Structure formats: C-alpha cells, structure tokens
Coordinates of C-alpha atoms and ligand atoms in Angstrom, one line a residue:
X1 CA 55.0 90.3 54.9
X2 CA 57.3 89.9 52.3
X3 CA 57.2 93.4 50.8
X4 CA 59.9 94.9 48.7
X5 CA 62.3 97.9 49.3
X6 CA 60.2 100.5 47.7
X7 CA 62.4 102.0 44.5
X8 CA 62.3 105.7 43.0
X9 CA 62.5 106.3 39.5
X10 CA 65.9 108.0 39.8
X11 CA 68.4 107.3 42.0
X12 CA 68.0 110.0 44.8
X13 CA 70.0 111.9 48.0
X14 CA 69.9 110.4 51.0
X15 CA 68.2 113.7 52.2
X16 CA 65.2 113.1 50.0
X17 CA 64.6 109.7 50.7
X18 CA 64.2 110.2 54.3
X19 CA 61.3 112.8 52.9
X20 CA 60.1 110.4 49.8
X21 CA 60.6 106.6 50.9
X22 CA 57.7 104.7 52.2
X23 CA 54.6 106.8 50.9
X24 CA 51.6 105.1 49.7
X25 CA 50.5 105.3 46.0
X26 CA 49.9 107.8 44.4
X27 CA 46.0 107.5 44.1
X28 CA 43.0 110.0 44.0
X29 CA 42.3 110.9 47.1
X30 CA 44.9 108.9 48.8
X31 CA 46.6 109.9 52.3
X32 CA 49.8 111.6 51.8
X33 CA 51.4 109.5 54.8
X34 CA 50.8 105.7 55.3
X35 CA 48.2 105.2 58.0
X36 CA 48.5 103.2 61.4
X37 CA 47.2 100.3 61.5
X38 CA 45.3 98.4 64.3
X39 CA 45.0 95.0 64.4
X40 CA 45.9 92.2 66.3
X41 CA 45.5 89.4 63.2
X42 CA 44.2 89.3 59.7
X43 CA 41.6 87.6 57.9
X44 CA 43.2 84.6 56.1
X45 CA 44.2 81.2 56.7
X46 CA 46.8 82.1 60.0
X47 CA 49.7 80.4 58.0
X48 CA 52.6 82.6 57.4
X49 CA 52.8 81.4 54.1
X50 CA 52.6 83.4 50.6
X51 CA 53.2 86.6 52.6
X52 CA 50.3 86.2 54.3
X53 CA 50.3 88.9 56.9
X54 CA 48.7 85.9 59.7
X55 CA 49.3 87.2 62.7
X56 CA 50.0 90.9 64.4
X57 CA 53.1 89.3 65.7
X58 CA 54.4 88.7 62.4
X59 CA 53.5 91.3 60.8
X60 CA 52.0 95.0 60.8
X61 CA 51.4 97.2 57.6
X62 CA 52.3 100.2 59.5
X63 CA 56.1 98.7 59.8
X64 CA 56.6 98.2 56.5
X65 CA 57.1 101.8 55.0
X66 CA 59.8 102.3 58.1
X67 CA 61.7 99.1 57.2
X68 CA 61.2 100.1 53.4
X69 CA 62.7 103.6 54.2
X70 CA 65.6 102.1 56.9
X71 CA 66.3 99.6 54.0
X72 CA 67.1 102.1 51.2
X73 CA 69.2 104.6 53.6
X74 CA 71.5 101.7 54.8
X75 CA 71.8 100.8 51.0
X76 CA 70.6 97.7 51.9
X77 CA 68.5 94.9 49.1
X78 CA 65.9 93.6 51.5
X79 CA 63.2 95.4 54.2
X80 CA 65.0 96.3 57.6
X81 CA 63.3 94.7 60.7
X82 CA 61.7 96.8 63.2
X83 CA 62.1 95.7 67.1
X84 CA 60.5 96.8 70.1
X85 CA 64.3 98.6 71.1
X86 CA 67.6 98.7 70.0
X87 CA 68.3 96.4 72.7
X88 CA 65.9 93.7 71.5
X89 CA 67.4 94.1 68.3
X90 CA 70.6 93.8 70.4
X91 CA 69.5 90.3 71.8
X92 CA 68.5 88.8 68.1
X93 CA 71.3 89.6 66.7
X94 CA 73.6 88.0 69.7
X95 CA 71.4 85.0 68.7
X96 CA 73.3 84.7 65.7
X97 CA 76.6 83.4 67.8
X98 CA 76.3 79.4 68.0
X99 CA 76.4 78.1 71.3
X100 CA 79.9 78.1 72.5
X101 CA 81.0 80.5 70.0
X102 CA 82.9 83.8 70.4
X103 CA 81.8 87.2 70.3
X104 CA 84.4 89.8 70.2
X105 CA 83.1 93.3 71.1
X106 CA 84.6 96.8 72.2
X107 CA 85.3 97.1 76.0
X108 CA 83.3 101.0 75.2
X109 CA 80.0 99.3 73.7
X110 CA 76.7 100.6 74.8
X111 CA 76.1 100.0 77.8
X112 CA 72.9 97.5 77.3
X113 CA 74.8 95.6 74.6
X114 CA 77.5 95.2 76.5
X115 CA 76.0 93.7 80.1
X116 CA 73.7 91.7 77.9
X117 CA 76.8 89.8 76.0
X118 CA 78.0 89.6 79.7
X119 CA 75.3 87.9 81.0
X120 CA 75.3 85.8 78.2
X121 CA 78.9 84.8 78.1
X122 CA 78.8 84.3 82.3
X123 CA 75.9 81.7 81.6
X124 CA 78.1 79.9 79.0
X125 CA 76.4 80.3 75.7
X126 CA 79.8 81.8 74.3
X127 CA 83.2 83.2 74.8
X128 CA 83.2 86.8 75.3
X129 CA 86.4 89.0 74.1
X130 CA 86.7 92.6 74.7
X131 CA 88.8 94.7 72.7
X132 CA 89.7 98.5 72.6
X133 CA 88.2 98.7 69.0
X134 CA 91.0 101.5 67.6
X135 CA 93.7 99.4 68.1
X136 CA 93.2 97.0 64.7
X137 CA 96.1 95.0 66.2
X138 CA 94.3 94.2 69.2
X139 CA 91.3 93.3 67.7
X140 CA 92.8 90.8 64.6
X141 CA 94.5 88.8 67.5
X142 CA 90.7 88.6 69.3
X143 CA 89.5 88.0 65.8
X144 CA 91.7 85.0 65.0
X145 CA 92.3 83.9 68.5
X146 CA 95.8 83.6 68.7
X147 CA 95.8 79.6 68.9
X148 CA 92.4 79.5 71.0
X149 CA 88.9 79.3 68.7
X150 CA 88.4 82.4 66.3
X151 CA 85.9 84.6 66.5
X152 CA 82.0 83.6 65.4
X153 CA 81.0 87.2 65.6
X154 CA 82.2 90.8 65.5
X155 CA 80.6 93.6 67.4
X156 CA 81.4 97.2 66.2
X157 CA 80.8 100.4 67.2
X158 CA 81.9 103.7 65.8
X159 CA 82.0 106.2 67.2
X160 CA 82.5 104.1 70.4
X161 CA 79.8 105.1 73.8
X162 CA 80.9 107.0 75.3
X163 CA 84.6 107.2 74.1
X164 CA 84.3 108.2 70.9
X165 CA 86.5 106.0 69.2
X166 CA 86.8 105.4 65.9
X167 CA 87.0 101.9 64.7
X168 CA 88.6 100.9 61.3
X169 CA 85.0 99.7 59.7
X170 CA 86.7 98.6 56.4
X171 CA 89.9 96.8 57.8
X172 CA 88.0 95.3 60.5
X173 CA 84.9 93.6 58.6
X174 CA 87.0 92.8 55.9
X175 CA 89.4 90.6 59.0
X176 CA 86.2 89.3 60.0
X177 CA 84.8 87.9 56.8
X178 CA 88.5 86.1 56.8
X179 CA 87.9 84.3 60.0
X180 CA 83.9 83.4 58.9
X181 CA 82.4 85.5 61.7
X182 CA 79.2 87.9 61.4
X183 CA 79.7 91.8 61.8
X184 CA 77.1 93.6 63.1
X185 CA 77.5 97.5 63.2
X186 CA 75.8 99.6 65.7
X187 CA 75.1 102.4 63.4
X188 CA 73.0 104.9 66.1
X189 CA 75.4 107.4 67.0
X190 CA 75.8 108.3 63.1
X191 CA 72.6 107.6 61.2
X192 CA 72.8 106.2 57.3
X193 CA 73.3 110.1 56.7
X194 CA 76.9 110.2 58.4
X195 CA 77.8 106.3 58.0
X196 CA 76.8 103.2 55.7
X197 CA 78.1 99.8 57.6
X198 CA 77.0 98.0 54.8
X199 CA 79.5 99.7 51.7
X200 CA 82.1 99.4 54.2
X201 CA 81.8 95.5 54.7
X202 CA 79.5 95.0 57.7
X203 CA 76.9 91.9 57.5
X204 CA 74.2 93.8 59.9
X205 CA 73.2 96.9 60.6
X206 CA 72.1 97.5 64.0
X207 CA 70.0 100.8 65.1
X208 CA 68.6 102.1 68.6
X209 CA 66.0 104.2 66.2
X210 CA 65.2 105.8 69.5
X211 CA 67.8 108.4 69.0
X212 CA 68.4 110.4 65.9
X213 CA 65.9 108.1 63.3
X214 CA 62.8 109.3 65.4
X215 CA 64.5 112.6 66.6
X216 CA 62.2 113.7 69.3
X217 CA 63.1 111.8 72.9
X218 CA 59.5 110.2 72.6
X219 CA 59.8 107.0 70.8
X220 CA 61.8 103.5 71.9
X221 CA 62.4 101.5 69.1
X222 CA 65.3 99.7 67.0
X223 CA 65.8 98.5 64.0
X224 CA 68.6 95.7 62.2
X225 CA 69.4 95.9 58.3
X226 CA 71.0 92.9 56.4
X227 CA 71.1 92.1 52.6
X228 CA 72.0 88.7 53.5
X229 CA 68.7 86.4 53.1
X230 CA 69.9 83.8 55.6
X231 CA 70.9 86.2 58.4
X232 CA 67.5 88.4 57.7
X233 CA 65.5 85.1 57.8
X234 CA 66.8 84.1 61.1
X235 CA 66.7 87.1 62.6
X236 CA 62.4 87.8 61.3
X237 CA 62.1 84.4 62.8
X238 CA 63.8 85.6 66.2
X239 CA 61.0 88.1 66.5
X240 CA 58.2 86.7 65.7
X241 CA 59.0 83.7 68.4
X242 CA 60.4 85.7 71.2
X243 CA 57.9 88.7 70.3
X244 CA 59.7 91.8 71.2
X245 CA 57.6 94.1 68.0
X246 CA 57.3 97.5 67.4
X247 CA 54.1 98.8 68.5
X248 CA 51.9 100.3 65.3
X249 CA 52.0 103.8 66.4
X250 CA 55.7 103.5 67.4
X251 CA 57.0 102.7 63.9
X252 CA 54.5 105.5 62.7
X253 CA 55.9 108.0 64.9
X254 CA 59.0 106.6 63.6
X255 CA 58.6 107.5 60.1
X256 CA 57.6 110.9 60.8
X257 CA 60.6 111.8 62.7
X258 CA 62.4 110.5 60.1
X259 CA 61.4 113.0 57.4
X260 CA 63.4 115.6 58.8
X261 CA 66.3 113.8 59.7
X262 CA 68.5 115.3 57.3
X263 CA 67.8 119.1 58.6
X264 CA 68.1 117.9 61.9
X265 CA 71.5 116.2 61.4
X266 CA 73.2 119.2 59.7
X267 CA 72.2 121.4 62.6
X268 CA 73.6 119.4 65.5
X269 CA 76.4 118.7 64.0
X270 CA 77.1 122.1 62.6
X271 CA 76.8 122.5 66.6
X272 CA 78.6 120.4 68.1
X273 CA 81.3 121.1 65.8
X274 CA 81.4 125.0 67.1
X275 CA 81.2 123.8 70.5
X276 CA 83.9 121.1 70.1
X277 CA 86.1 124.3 69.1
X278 CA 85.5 126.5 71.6
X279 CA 85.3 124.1 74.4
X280 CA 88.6 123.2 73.2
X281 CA 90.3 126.3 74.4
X282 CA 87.9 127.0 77.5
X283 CA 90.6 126.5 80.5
X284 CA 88.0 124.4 82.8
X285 CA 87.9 121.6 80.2
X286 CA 90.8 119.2 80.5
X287 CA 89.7 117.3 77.5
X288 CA 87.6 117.2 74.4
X289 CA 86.2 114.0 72.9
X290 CA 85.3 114.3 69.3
X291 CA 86.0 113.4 66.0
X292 CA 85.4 116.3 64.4
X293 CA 88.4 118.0 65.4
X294 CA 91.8 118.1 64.0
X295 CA 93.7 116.7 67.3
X296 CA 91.4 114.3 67.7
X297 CA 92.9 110.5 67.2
X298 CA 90.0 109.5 65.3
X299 CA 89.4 112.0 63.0
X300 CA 91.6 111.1 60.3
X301 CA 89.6 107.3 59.8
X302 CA 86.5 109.5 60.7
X303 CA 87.0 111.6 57.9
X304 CA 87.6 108.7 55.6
X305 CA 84.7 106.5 56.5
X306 CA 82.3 108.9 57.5
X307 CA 80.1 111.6 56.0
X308 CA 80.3 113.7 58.8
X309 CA 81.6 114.0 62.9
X310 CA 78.0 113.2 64.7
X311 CA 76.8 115.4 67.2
X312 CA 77.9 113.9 70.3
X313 CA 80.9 114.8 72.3
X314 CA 82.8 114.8 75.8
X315 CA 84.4 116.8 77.6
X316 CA 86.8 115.9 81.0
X317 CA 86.4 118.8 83.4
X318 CA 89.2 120.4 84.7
X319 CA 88.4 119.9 88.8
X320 CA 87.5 116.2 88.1
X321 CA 84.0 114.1 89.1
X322 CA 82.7 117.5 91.8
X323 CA 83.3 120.2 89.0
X324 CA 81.4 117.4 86.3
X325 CA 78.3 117.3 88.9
X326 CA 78.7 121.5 89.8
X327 CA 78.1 122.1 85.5
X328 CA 75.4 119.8 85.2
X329 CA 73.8 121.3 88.2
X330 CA 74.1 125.0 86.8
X331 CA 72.9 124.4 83.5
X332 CA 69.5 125.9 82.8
X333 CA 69.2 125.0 79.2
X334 CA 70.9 121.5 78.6
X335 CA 68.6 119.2 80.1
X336 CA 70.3 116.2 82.3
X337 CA 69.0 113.6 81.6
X338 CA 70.9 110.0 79.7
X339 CA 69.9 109.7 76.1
X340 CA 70.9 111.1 72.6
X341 CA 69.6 111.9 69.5
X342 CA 66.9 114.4 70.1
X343 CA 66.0 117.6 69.2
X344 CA 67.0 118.9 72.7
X345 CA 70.3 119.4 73.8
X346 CA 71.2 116.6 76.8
X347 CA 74.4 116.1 79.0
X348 CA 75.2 113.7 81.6
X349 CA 78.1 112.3 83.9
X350 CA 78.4 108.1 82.5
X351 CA 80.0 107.2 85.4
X352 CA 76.8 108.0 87.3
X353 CA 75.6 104.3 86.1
X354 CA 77.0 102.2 88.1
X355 CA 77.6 99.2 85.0
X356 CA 79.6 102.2 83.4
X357 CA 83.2 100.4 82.5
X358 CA 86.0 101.9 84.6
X359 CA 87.8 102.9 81.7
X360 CA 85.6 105.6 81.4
X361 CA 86.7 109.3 83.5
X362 CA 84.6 109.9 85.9
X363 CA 84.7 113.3 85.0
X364 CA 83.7 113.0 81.2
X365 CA 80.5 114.7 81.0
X366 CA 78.5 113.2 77.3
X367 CA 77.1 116.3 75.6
X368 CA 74.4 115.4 72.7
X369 CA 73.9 118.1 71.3
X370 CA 70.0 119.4 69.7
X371 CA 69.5 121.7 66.8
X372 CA 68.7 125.2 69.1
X373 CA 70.7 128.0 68.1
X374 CA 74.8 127.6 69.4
X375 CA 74.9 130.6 70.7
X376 CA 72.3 129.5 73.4
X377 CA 73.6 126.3 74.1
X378 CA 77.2 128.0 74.3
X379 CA 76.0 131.3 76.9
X380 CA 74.3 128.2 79.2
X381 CA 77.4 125.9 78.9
X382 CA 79.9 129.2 79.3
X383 CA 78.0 130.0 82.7
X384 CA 77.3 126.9 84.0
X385 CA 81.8 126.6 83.9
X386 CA 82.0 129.4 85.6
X387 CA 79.5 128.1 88.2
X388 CA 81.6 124.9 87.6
X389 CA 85.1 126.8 88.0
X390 CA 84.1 128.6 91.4
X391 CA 82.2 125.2 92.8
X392 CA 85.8 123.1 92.1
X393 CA 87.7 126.1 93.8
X394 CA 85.0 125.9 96.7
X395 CA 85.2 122.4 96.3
X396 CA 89.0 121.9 97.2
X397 CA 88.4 124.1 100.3
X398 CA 85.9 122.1 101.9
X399 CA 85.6 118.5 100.8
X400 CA 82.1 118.1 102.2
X401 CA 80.4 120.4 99.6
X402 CA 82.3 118.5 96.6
X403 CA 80.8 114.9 98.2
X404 CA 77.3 116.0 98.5
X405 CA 77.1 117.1 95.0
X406 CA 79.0 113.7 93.4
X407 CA 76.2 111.7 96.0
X408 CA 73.3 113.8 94.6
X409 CA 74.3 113.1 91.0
X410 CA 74.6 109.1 91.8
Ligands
PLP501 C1 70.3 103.7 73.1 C2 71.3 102.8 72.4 C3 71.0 101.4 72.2 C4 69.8 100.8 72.9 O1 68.6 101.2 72.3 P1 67.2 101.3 73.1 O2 66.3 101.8 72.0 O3 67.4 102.2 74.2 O4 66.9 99.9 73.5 C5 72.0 100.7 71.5 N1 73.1 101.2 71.0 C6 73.3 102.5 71.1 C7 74.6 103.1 70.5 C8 72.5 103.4 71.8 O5 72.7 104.7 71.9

C-alpha cells in the first residue's frame, strides 16, 4: 500500500498524463488498462506492515493507478487518497483541526463542506470563521484573529460555489503558513488542468472527483493530495478507521473518465466562455458570473493563477426568482438537475436548497456547462428566455402563476 507515484521517462503535458499515468507494465500480453480488483482481504499476515496490502479497507490495487495519476496532475510527491466522496474527504481533512481550534472558511463554500464545519463548530470541536474569500483583508484578520486565537486551518475555494469568486491562492496560503495553520484547497470546480493548489502554496488538495475527474454524472467519489508525509499519514489513517473507501469499480470508472479529461475541459470551457459573452448582452440576464470575462472582478487573479476560466457560470435573471424557475422549465436540452462536471450540460436555481447561504440571489441560475456543440446549448438557452421573458411579463400580471412555478421548483 505504499506504492510510488508512477514516473515517465520524460517530463510530460498535463494532457498526456491524464492518458499515460497509471498503466500497468508493459508486458507480453498484458492488459492495456489496470484491472478491477475484487477482494475483500489478502493473503498475508493481516498486519499493515511492509506495505502489506492486509485488509480491503486499507487497501485496493484498483486505487492505486487513480491516486498514482491524481498524484502527478496535482504535482504532488506522494499517492493521492481516494475516498468514498468528496465529502468524506471533506470530513478527514476537518479532522486535521485540533479540538478547539479554528477553521476559517469562505461564507460561499460548497454547500456539504460548509454545513458539515457547521455542525461541527455548533458541537464545540472548534471555532468556525466565515470569510468572503476575495477580500484578502478580511480573511488575514480571520487568519490571525485580531487578538482572539489564530487560525489552525484555512479552507479555500476558487472559484467559490456558487459565486464564483476568486480567492488570492498565493497571498492567502502564504498568510496561512505564517499563522501555522493547514490549507486545504478544494480544487473541483477547476481540475489540476486549469489550477495546481500545491505550486501556489496550499498544504492539501481536496477533490469531489465526482465532477470533471470522472466526467460522466455516474460516479461519486473524492479524492485529497498532500506532499506532506505527516498530514498524508494522518489522513490514510482517518480512512482506514472511519472506513469511508472507494469502491473497486468506482476508482476504475474513475480512471477511465479521466483519460479524456483534457478534450473534455477545452470543450466546456471553450463553451461556456461563448456563452458567458453572449449571455452578457442578452437583455433578460441582469448578471453574469464568470471569470472568464473581462468585467468580471475575478478575472484579473483568475488569469494569473489559473490555466484557464472553468466551465461553470451564473447568470441573475432579469424578472428575479419566477423568470429563474420559467427558464429552467422551458429548457429542453439543459438538463435540471444540481451537479457539475459532466459531459451534459446542467442548470439549476441554488437557492432551491434550502441550506443555500442567503447571500446567494435567488435568482442566480448555476449553468455547468457539457462539451455538445454551443450552438445547441445557445438556440435552447435563447428560447427558453424568451419563454422566460413572456412568463416574468405574465408573471407581474398575475402573481399567482409566478408563485406556483417558484413552489414547483422548491
Ligand atoms: C460536489 C462537490 C463536493 C462534494 O463532493 P461529493 O462527491 O458530492 O461528496 C465538494 N466540493 C465541491 C466544490 C463540489 O462541487
């Protein structure tokens, strides 16, 4: 279970080791692509000693080429760690705050992560700070604690969920170190192919490998990356005691969605770039979130700490929450449904969940956008405003239609 980052003869493009990293040897006769394997323990002596395998929970050959493959995207010097969902990889890396420490995280964290430190914080285990994660000023003071205890660890996000923020990865790890506290990076909205955490300061590496790592909606999973020995070892030793593991064909399907990451990324975001644009001018959208473009607040430390804008936006509709519900309704192509990451174009309202911070409009639709061709996903989005348009006129007439679609949406 100790196995080592696998290593190319030449150093290579991050699009080709998403194709290259974690294939078995090259023997006669050999599989191309490592095989699954299923087994709940392993002959041997049950001691996880010598990097003897031992036990399933410990250890599963079929993880190892994904963590090998994770490891070398994020730049990182020892094998990721696989997890049953980003959100149990959420929850061991919270176990890395000491009892009564503080966590300082951004008010527009995912969801998950962000009720979880919640909970955890209203049971006492630490002192939870939220921040608005753009504002470096803001988050320095949270970070030393302006008189009160500083901060043990330091959540980022970037782009923020669903705001779109940009965080200041460099300034604000490098703050952190300062103070002693851990930085974890959620890294899912951009993928190692759009943003490496770990060049830019961050301790850990956090994924939802759900989303754009596995590609295809079919596949919940996560993933944390360290080069630090003593964080990694406490964090291997978090899941193999509280047991939240990939399952074999999980991390296999995994791996295969993987290989085509790089194609998949420059479609999307070639898309949601064009989109960005046009929705930008389009007279029933107040509002659009995204890095990418030029009036964006973010997009100047976007363009200098990332390799690219992502492929999610938002957009505020013009005729508020009953004109957000009246698009989603008329869309025949973009799928509703919550989500990101996939091949398949998905939108939904956020502030349908009702843990959804207030902070958030409740007329921001989240658009993550697949790899079809633009010009579909723009003809379905174009008529589905108009829809949206003439339902928010209708809307304003008669209040009751407007209320029945914001309940149906709920
Ligand atoms: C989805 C997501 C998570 C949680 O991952 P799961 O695989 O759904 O448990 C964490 N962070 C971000 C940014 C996500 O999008």
């Amino acid at each position: 279970m100790t196995h080592e980052p696998s290593s190319h003869p030449n150093e290579l493009s991050p699009d080709t080791v998403v194709v290259a990293a974690g294939r078995p040897a090259r023997e006669h006769d050999a599989a191309v692509n490592p095989p699954i394997v299923l087994s709940s323990t392993y002959v041997g002596t049950g001691q996880v000693v010598d990097g003897d395998r031992a036990y399933g929970r410990y250890s599963n050959p079929t993880w190892d080429p994904l963590e090998d493959a994770l490891s070398e995207l994020e730049g990182a010097t020892l094998p990721a760690l696989i997890f049953s969902s980003g959100l149990a990889a959420v929850a061991a890396a919270l176990s890395l705050i000491p009892v009564g420490g503080v966590l300082v995280m951004p008010r527009h964290s995912y969801q998950g992560a962000l009720v979880m430190a919640q909970e955890q914080a209203a049971k006492g285990l630490f002192t939870l700070r939220t921040v608005d994660i753009a504002n470096n000023d803001e988050v320095l003071a949270a970070l030393t604690g302006a008189g009160e205890k500083a901060a043990d660890m330091l959540w980022l996000e970037s782009p923020t969920n669903p705001m779109l923020e940009i965080a200041d990865l460099r300034v604000l790890c490098r703050a952190a170190k300062a103070v002693g506290a851990i930085t974890v990076t959620d890294n899912t909205f951009c993928t190692p192919l759009v943003q490496k955490p770990l060049e830019l300061g961050s301790d850990l590496v956090l994924h939802s490998v759900t989303k754009y790592l596995s590609g295809h909606s079919d596949v919940i999973l996560g993933a944390l990356v360290t080069s630090d020995d003593r964080l990694r070892h406490a964090l291997l030793h978090y899941r193999s005691i509280h047991g939240a593991i990939a399952g074999p064909f999980e991390a296999w399907l995994a791996l295969r969605g993987l290989r085509t990451l790089a194609l998949r990324l420059e479609r999307s975001q070639a898309n949601a770039l064009e989109l960005a644009k046009r929705l930008d001018v389009h007279d029933g959208v107040d509002r659009v979130l995204f890095p990418g473009l030029d009036s964006d607040p973010g997009h100047r430390r976007a363009r200098d700490q990332m390799l690219g804008f992502g492929s999610i936006l938002c957009i505020e509709m013009a005729g508020g929450e009953a004109a957000a519900n009246a698009l989603v309704e008329a869309l025949r192509l973009w799928t509703p449904a919550t989500s990101l990451g996939g091949v398949e174009s998905l939108i939904e309202r956020r502030r349908r969940h009702a843990n959804e911070p207030d902070s958030v409009p409740v007329n921001l639709l989240r658009l993550s956008v697949g790899i079809e061709n633009v010009e579909d996903l723009w003809n379905d989005l174009a008529q589905a405003l108009e829809a949206a348009g003439a339902a928010g006129a209708a809307g304003s007439a008669g209040a009751a239609g407007s209320a029945g679609a914001a309940g149906s949406a709920g």
